[in-house]
Coordinates of C-alpha atoms in Angstrom, one line a residue:
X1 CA 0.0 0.0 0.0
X2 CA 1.3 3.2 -0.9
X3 CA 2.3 5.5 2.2
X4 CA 0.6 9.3 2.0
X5 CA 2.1 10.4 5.3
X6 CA 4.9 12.2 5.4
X7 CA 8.0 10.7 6.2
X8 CA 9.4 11.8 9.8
X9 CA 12.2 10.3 12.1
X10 CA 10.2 7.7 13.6
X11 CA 10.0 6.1 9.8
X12 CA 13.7 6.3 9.5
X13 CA 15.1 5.3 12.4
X14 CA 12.3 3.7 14.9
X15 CA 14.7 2.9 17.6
X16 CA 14.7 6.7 18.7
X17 CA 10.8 6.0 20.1
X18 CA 12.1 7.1 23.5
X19 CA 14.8 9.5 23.0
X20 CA 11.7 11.6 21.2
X21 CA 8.9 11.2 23.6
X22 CA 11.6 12.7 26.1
X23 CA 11.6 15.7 24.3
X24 CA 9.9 18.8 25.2
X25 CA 6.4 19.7 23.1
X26 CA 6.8 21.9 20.2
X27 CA 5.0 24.4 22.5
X28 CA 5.6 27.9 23.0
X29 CA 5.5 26.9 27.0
X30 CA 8.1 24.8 26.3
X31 CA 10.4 27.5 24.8
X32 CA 13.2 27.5 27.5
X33 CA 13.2 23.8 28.0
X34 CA 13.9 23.6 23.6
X35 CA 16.3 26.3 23.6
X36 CA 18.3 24.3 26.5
X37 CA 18.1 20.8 24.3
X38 CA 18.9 22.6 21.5
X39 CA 22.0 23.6 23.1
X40 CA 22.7 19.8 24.3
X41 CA 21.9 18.0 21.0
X42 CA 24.3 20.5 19.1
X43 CA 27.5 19.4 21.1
X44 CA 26.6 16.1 20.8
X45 CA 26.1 16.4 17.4
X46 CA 29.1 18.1 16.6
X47 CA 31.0 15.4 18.7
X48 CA 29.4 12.4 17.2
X49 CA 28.9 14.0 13.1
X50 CA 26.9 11.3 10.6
X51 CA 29.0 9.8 7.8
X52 CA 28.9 9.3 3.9
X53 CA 28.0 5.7 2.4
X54 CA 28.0 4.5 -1.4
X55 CA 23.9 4.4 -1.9
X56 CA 22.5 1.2 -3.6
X57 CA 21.2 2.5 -6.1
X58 CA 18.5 -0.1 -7.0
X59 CA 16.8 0.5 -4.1
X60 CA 16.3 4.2 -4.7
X61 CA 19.4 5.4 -2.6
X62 CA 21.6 8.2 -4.3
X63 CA 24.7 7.5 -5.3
X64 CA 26.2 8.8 -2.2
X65 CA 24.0 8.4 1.0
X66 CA 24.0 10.5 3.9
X67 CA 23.6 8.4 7.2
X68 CA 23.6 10.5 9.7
X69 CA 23.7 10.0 13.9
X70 CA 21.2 9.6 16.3
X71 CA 22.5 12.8 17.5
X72 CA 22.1 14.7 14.3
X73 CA 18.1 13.1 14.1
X74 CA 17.4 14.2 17.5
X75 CA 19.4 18.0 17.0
X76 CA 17.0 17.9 13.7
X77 CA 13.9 17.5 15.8
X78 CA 14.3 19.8 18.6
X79 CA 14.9 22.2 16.2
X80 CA 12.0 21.2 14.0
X81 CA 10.2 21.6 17.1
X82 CA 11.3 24.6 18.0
X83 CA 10.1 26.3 14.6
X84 CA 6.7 24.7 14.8
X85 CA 6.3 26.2 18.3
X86 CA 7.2 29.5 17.2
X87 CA 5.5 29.3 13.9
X88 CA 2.3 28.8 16.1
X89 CA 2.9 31.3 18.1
X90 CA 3.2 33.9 15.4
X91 CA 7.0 33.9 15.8
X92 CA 7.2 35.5 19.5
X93 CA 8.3 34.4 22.3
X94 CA 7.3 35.1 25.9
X95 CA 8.6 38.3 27.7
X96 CA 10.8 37.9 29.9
X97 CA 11.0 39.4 33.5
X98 CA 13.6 41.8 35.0
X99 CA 17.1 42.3 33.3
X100 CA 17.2 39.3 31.4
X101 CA 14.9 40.4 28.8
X102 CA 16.2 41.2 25.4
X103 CA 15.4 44.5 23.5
X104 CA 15.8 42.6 20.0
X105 CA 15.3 38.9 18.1
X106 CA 17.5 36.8 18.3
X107 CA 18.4 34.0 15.6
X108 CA 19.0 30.1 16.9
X109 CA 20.0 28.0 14.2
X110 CA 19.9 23.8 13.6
X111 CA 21.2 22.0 11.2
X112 CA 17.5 20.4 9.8
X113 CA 17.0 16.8 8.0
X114 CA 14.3 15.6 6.3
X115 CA 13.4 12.2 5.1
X116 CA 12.3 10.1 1.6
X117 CA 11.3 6.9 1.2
X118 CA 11.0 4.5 -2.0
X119 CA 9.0 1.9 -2.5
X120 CA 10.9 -1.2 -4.6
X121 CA 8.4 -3.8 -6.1
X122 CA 9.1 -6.6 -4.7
X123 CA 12.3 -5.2 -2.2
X124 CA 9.7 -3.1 -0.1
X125 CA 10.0 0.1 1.4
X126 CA 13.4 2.0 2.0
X127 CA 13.6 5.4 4.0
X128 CA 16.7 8.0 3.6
X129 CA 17.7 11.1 5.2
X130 CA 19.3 14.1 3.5
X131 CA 22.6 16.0 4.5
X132 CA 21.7 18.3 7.5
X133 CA 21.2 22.1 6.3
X134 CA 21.7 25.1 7.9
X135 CA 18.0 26.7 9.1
X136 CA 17.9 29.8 11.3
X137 CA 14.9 30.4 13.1
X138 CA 14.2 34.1 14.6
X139 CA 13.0 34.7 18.8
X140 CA 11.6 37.6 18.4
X141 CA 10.8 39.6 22.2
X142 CA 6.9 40.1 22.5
X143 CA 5.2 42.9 24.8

């Protein structure tokens, strides 16, 4: 049966099941709590970078395949969430109290990876992520 969904983490590497439901919401409450991950999952990331493989080709890999670490999916999704929390929010985050509040946005980045599948008569279905890329997302001080 064809799959209509789109194709997320979970479909790529289903063994992270935990390591995301121990992630914070992609809630705007939830701000500080992403912004600290975020933080985490990048050194980890950095310290532990995916790798290059020849793709196989017949089963709808490109020639060179990007596998990257569970540290890159899960830096991929805190981000991801962090957008989609801020996206919902109309891009502002909470004011802050006292003299820790900024007077202008500020940019976080992540480095983001999304995900393909093929299906191969009579293989069956094979998911594959892309090369993380560079995505900046703007905090933007709200009244």
């Amino acid at each position: 049966m064809p799959k209509r969904s789109p194709d997320t983490v979970l479909d790529y590497r289903p063994s992270l099941g935990a390591a995301l439901a121990g992630l914070p919401p992609a809630k705007l409450e939830a701000l500080p709590a992403l912004l600290k991950r975020l933080a985490e999952t990048q050194r980890q990331a950095r310290a532990r970078p995916g790798r290059w493989e020849d793709g196989n080709l017949i089963l709808g890999a490109d020639r060179r395949q990007y596998r990257p670490s569970d540290e890159e999916l899960l830096e991929s999704e805190v981000g991801g969430r962090l957008e989609a929390a801020l996206r919902a929010a109309g891009g502002a985050t909470p004011p802050r109290r006292g003299p820790g509040r900024t007077a202008g946005p500020r940019t976080v980045s992540y480095r983001a990876i999304t995900f393909r599948h093929v299906d191969v008569m009579g293989s069956g279905r094979f998911f594959y992520a892309s090369e993380p890329a560079n995505r900046s997302v703007v905090l933007r001080p709200c009244d």
